[in-house]
Every structure is written in C-alpha cells, then in structure tokens.
Backbone as numpy.savetxt, mean C-alpha at the origin, in Angstrom:
# Nx Ny Nz CAx CAy CAz Cx Cy Cz
-26.16 -11.86 6.94 -25.42 -10.60 6.98 -24.10 -10.77 7.72
-24.01 -11.69 8.64 -22.77 -11.95 9.37 -21.63 -12.29 8.40
-21.91 -13.10 7.39 -20.88 -13.51 6.44 -20.29 -12.32 5.70
-21.12 -11.38 5.27 -20.59 -10.25 4.51 -19.83 -9.28 5.40
-20.20 -9.13 6.67 -19.43 -8.24 7.54 -18.03 -8.81 7.79
-17.92 -10.13 7.87 -16.61 -10.76 7.96 -15.86 -10.50 6.66
-16.55 -10.47 5.55 -15.92 -10.20 4.26 -15.28 -8.83 4.21
-15.95 -7.82 4.73 -15.40 -6.47 4.76 -14.19 -6.42 5.68
-14.30 -7.05 6.84 -13.16 -7.12 7.75 -11.99 -7.86 7.12
-12.31 -8.93 6.41 -11.28 -9.68 5.71 -10.61 -8.85 4.62
-11.42 -8.07 3.91 -10.88 -7.18 2.88 -9.94 -6.16 3.51
-10.39 -5.55 4.60 -9.56 -4.54 5.28 -8.25 -5.17 5.74
-8.33 -6.30 6.42 -7.13 -6.95 6.95 -6.20 -7.39 5.82
-6.76 -7.98 4.78 -5.96 -8.42 3.65 -5.28 -7.25 2.95
-6.01 -6.16 2.75 -5.43 -4.99 2.09 -4.36 -4.35 2.96
-4.57 -4.33 4.26 -3.57 -3.77 5.17 -2.29 -4.60 5.13
-2.44 -5.91 5.31 -1.28 -6.80 5.34 -0.55 -6.80 4.00
-1.31 -6.71 2.91 -0.70 -6.72 1.58 0.23 -5.54 1.36
0.07 -4.49 2.12 0.87 -3.29 1.92 1.93 -3.12 2.99
2.12 -4.15 3.80 3.22 -4.12 4.75 4.27 -5.09 4.24
5.14 -5.52 5.08 6.23 -6.40 4.66 5.71 -7.78 4.25
4.60 -8.22 4.81 4.05 -9.54 4.50 3.25 -9.50 3.20
3.32 -10.56 2.40 2.51 -10.60 1.18 1.04 -10.90 1.52
0.16 -10.49 0.64 -1.27 -10.74 0.86 -1.99 -10.85 -0.46
-3.27 -11.14 -0.39 -4.06 -11.33 -1.60 -5.27 -10.43 -1.64
-5.09 -9.16 -1.38 -6.23 -8.25 -1.30 -6.97 -8.13 -2.63
-6.29 -8.29 -3.73 -6.95 -8.21 -5.03 -7.97 -9.33 -5.18
-7.60 -10.53 -4.75 -8.52 -11.67 -4.83 -9.72 -11.48 -3.91
-9.48 -10.96 -2.71 -10.58 -10.71 -1.77 -11.52 -9.65 -2.34
-10.95 -8.59 -2.88 -11.78 -7.54 -3.50 -12.59 -8.10 -4.66
-11.95 -8.87 -5.53 -12.65 -9.45 -6.68 -13.81 -10.34 -6.22
-13.58 -11.13 -5.19 -14.63 -12.00 -4.65 -15.81 -11.18 -4.14
-15.51 -10.15 -3.34 -16.58 -9.33 -2.77 -17.31 -8.52 -3.83
-16.61 -8.07 -4.84 -17.26 -7.35 -5.94 -18.22 -8.29 -6.66
-17.77 -9.49 -6.95 -18.61 -10.47 -7.65 -19.81 -10.89 -6.81
-19.66 -10.91 -5.48 -20.76 -11.29 -4.59 -21.87 -10.25 -4.55
-21.54 -9.01 -4.87 -22.51 -7.90 -4.95 -23.29 -7.64 -3.66
-22.62 -7.82 -2.51 -23.27 -7.52 -1.23 -23.10 -6.07 -0.82
-22.12 -5.41 -1.40 -21.80 -4.02 -1.06 -21.61 -3.22 -2.34
-21.83 -1.93 -2.26 -21.57 -1.08 -3.43 -20.07 -1.14 -3.80
-19.81 -1.15 -5.07 -18.45 -1.22 -5.58 -17.57 -0.11 -4.99
-18.11 1.10 -4.92 -17.34 2.23 -4.42 -16.91 2.01 -2.97
-17.78 1.44 -2.17 -17.48 1.17 -0.77 -16.31 0.19 -0.65
-16.36 -0.87 -1.43 -15.29 -1.87 -1.41 -13.96 -1.27 -1.83
-13.98 -0.46 -2.87 -12.75 0.17 -3.35 -12.16 1.09 -2.29
-13.01 1.86 -1.64 -12.54 2.80 -0.62 -11.97 2.04 0.58
-12.65 0.99 1.03 -12.15 0.20 2.16 -10.78 -0.38 1.82
-10.66 -0.99 0.64 -9.39 -1.60 0.25 -8.28 -0.55 0.13
-8.59 0.58 -0.49 -7.57 1.62 -0.70 -7.11 2.23 0.62
-8.04 2.48 1.53 -7.66 3.05 2.83 -6.83 2.06 3.63
-7.26 0.81 3.68 -6.51 -0.19 4.44 -5.12 -0.39 3.84
-5.03 -0.43 2.52 -3.75 -0.62 1.86 -2.84 0.58 2.10
-3.42 1.77 2.12 -2.65 2.98 2.40 -2.16 2.97 3.85
-2.99 2.54 4.78 -2.55 2.45 6.18 -1.40 1.46 6.33
-1.45 0.37 5.59 -0.34 -0.58 5.60 0.92 0.05 5.04
0.78 0.83 3.96 1.93 1.52 3.37 2.52 2.52 4.35
1.66 3.19 5.10 2.14 4.17 6.07 2.82 3.49 7.26
2.43 2.27 7.55 3.14 1.49 8.57 4.56 1.23 8.11
4.70 0.84 6.85 6.02 0.62 6.28 6.80 1.93 6.24
6.12 3.02 5.93 6.74 4.36 5.93 7.34 4.64 7.31
6.56 4.38 8.36 7.02 4.66 9.72 8.20 3.76 10.10
8.22 2.54 9.59 9.39 1.68 9.82 10.63 2.31 9.21
10.46 2.93 8.05 11.57 3.65 7.42 12.04 4.82 8.26
11.09 5.56 8.82 11.44 6.69 9.69 12.25 6.20 10.89
11.77 5.13 11.52 12.45 4.60 12.71 13.82 4.02 12.36
13.90 3.30 11.25 15.16 2.69 10.85 16.22 3.74 10.53
15.80 4.85 9.93 16.75 5.90 9.55 17.43 6.50 10.77
16.78 6.43 11.91 17.34 6.99 13.14 18.47 6.12 13.72
18.48 4.83 13.38 19.40 3.91 14.04 20.43 3.27 13.12
20.15 3.20 11.81 21.01 2.42 10.94 21.42 3.22 9.70
22.57 2.88 9.16 22.98 3.45 7.87 22.33 2.64 6.76
22.19 3.22 5.60 21.56 2.54 4.47 22.30 1.25 4.14
23.61 1.32 4.07 24.40 0.15 3.68 24.25 -1.00 4.67
24.13 -0.70 5.96 24.03 -1.78 6.94 22.64 -2.38 7.03
21.63 -1.63 6.65 20.26 -2.11 6.83 19.66 -2.71 5.57
19.89 -2.09 4.44 19.19 -2.49 3.22 20.08 -3.27 2.27
19.56 -4.38 1.74 20.31 -5.06 0.68 20.34 -4.18 -0.57
21.19 -4.52 -1.49 21.39 -3.68 -2.68 20.09 -3.43 -3.45
19.23 -4.45 -3.58 17.95 -4.27 -4.30 17.09 -3.20 -3.65
17.01 -3.20 -2.34 16.19 -2.22 -1.63 16.81 -0.83 -1.69
18.14 -0.78 -1.78 18.79 0.52 -1.92 18.41 1.16 -3.25
18.09 0.34 -4.25 17.65 0.86 -5.54 16.34 1.64 -5.37
15.43 1.13 -4.55 14.18 1.85 -4.28 14.46 3.19 -3.63
15.43 3.21 -2.74 15.81 4.46 -2.09 16.30 5.47 -3.12
17.08 5.02 -4.07 17.57 5.92 -5.13 16.43 6.41 -6.03
15.47 5.54 -6.31 14.31 5.93 -7.13 13.54 7.05 -6.44
13.31 6.90 -5.14 12.57 7.92 -4.40 13.39 9.19 -4.27
14.69 9.04 -4.05 15.55 10.23 -3.99 15.48 11.02 -5.30
15.50 10.31 -6.40 15.51 10.95 -7.72 14.16 11.55 -8.09
13.08 10.82 -7.80 11.74 11.22 -8.26 10.86 11.84 -7.17
11.29 11.80 -5.94 10.55 12.41 -4.85 9.20 11.74 -4.60
8.26 12.55 -4.19 6.93 12.05 -3.83 6.26 11.26 -4.94
6.49 11.64 -6.18 5.78 10.99 -7.29 6.13 9.52 -7.43
7.28 9.11 -6.93 7.64 7.70 -6.95 6.68 6.89 -6.08
6.13 7.52 -5.06 5.22 6.83 -4.14 3.89 6.47 -4.78
3.57 7.09 -5.89 2.35 6.73 -6.62 2.38 5.24 -6.99
3.58 4.72 -7.18 3.74 3.32 -7.59 3.92 2.37 -6.42
3.51 2.81 -5.25 3.62 1.96 -4.06 2.70 0.74 -4.15
1.79 0.72 -5.09 0.90 -0.44 -5.27 1.60 -1.59 -6.00
2.75 -1.33 -6.59 3.46 -2.39 -7.32 3.95 -3.48 -6.37
3.86 -4.73 -6.80 4.39 -5.82 -5.96 5.91 -5.65 -5.76
6.39 -6.10 -4.68 7.79 -6.14 -4.28 8.38 -4.76 -4.06
8.47 -3.95 -5.07 9.13 -2.64 -4.93 8.26 -1.62 -4.20
6.93 -1.80 -4.22 6.04 -0.83 -3.58 6.32 -0.64 -2.11
6.55 -1.74 -1.40 6.87 -1.65 0.03 8.18 -0.90 0.24
9.14 -1.18 -0.62 10.45 -0.52 -0.50 10.33 0.97 -0.78
9.46 1.35 -1.70 9.26 2.77 -1.99 8.71 3.50 -0.76
7.74 2.89 -0.09 7.17 3.51 1.12 8.20 3.59 2.23
8.98 2.53 2.39 10.05 2.52 3.38 11.03 3.66 3.07
11.37 3.82 1.80 12.30 4.87 1.38 11.72 6.26 1.64
10.41 6.42 1.41 9.76 7.70 1.68 9.91 8.11 3.14
9.74 7.14 4.03 9.92 7.41 5.46 11.38 7.65 5.79
12.24 6.84 5.22 13.68 6.96 5.46 14.18 8.34 5.08
13.69 8.83 3.92 14.14 10.12 3.40 13.38 11.30 4.02
12.45 11.00 4.91 11.66 12.03 5.59 10.95 12.95 4.61
10.32 12.34 3.59 9.51 13.12 2.66 8.32 13.69 3.41
7.71 14.76 2.91 6.55 15.35 3.59 5.42 14.31 3.74
4.97 14.14 4.97 4.03 13.05 5.28 2.68 13.20 4.60
1.99 14.31 4.77 0.64 14.45 4.21 0.62 14.36 2.69
1.50 15.07 1.98 1.51 14.88 0.53 1.85 13.44 0.14
2.75 12.81 0.91 3.08 11.42 0.65 1.87 10.51 0.79
1.08 10.75 1.85 -0.16 9.97 2.05 -1.10 10.11 0.87
-1.25 11.32 0.39 -2.17 11.58 -0.71 -1.71 10.93 -2.01
-0.42 10.96 -2.27 0.10 10.33 -3.48 -0.06 8.81 -3.39
0.27 8.24 -2.24 0.11 6.79 -2.03 -1.35 6.40 -2.20
-2.25 7.13 -1.54 -3.68 6.84 -1.62 -4.19 6.92 -3.04
-3.75 7.92 -3.79 -4.25 8.06 -5.17 -3.84 6.86 -6.03
-2.61 6.41 -5.90 -2.18 5.24 -6.66 -2.97 4.00 -6.29
-3.21 3.83 -5.01 -3.93 2.65 -4.54 -5.42 2.71 -4.92
-6.00 3.90 -4.88 -7.40 4.04 -5.31 -7.56 3.66 -6.77
-6.66 4.12 -7.60 -6.73 3.80 -9.03 -6.56 2.30 -9.24
-5.61 1.70 -8.56 -5.40 0.26 -8.69 -6.64 -0.53 -8.32
-7.22 -0.23 -7.15 -8.39 -0.98 -6.71 -9.62 -0.66 -7.56
-9.71 0.56 -8.08 -10.83 0.88 -8.99 -10.75 0.04 -10.26
-9.57 -0.12 -10.79 -9.41 -0.95 -11.99 -9.78 -2.39 -11.69
-9.32 -2.92 -10.56 -9.65 -4.31 -10.19 -11.16 -4.44 -9.99
-11.76 -3.46 -9.28 -13.20 -3.50 -9.06 -13.97 -3.45 -10.36
-13.56 -2.59 -11.25 -14.23 -2.46 -12.55 -14.12 -3.74 -13.35
-12.99 -4.41 -13.29 -12.78 -5.65 -14.04 -13.70 -6.77 -13.55
-14.04 -6.75 -12.27 -14.84 -7.84 -11.70 -16.30 -7.46 -11.44
-16.67 -6.24 -11.76 -18.05 -5.80 -11.54 -19.00 -6.40 -12.57
C-alpha cells in the first residue's frame, strides 16, 4: 500500500507542477495509475484536476502580483501578450482552455493580470481540467 500512496502524491505533485511555469507529465502519471487499478478512476481524475487547478491558480496569482509592478510590454514577450489579448477578448471562457500546453499557463497568468473574477475563473479552469483528465482516464481505463 505504501507504493500506491506515493503514486497519489506523485500524481498530485505532477499535476500541480504541470500547471505552473514548469513543464510536467501529469498525463503519463495519471495513465499509469489508471492502468494499475489501485484507486477508483473518479478519485484519480479529481486529484489530478484539483492539483492542476491549484497550479493554474498559482500562475493566476503571479499575474496578479506582476500587474502591480510591471507594464505588459516590459514583462511579457510578444507571444505571451497574445494570450493576454485572447483573455481580454473572450473573458473567463478563455480560461477553459488553460489545460492546453504552452498557452494554458499564459491564459491563467492573463486572467490574474486582468483581475478577472476569481471564483468564476476557478470554476471555468477546473471544468476544463476535469474534462481533460476524464478523457485521459477514460482512454486508459
């Protein structure tokens, strides 16, 4: 049982890190744990989605803090400024795609930068991540 509890901790840590500035492999960890069948699929999906959402909210808070000290042009390269424009144009719904590689982190950062409503933002981010991990879990179940 010790091995599987480390697996859940590893899933949480991997999913959290994957949704911050650092890259991670939470999909592979989830797929491994789903295939191992030590835990219910729903439990694994929820752990991964919550941890990944917490990582996204960490990036969101970095955006909030950065907006207080820096101008967009001085802080963000042109590619990241594009994410800011996407969120400005589409609002909270752009955050649904925070699960996407590369741009997802920038979308969360932009949400914080633009001071979008926090609780609705959390719910939109969580819903996108839940769907993503449910699809991955279903594929490997």
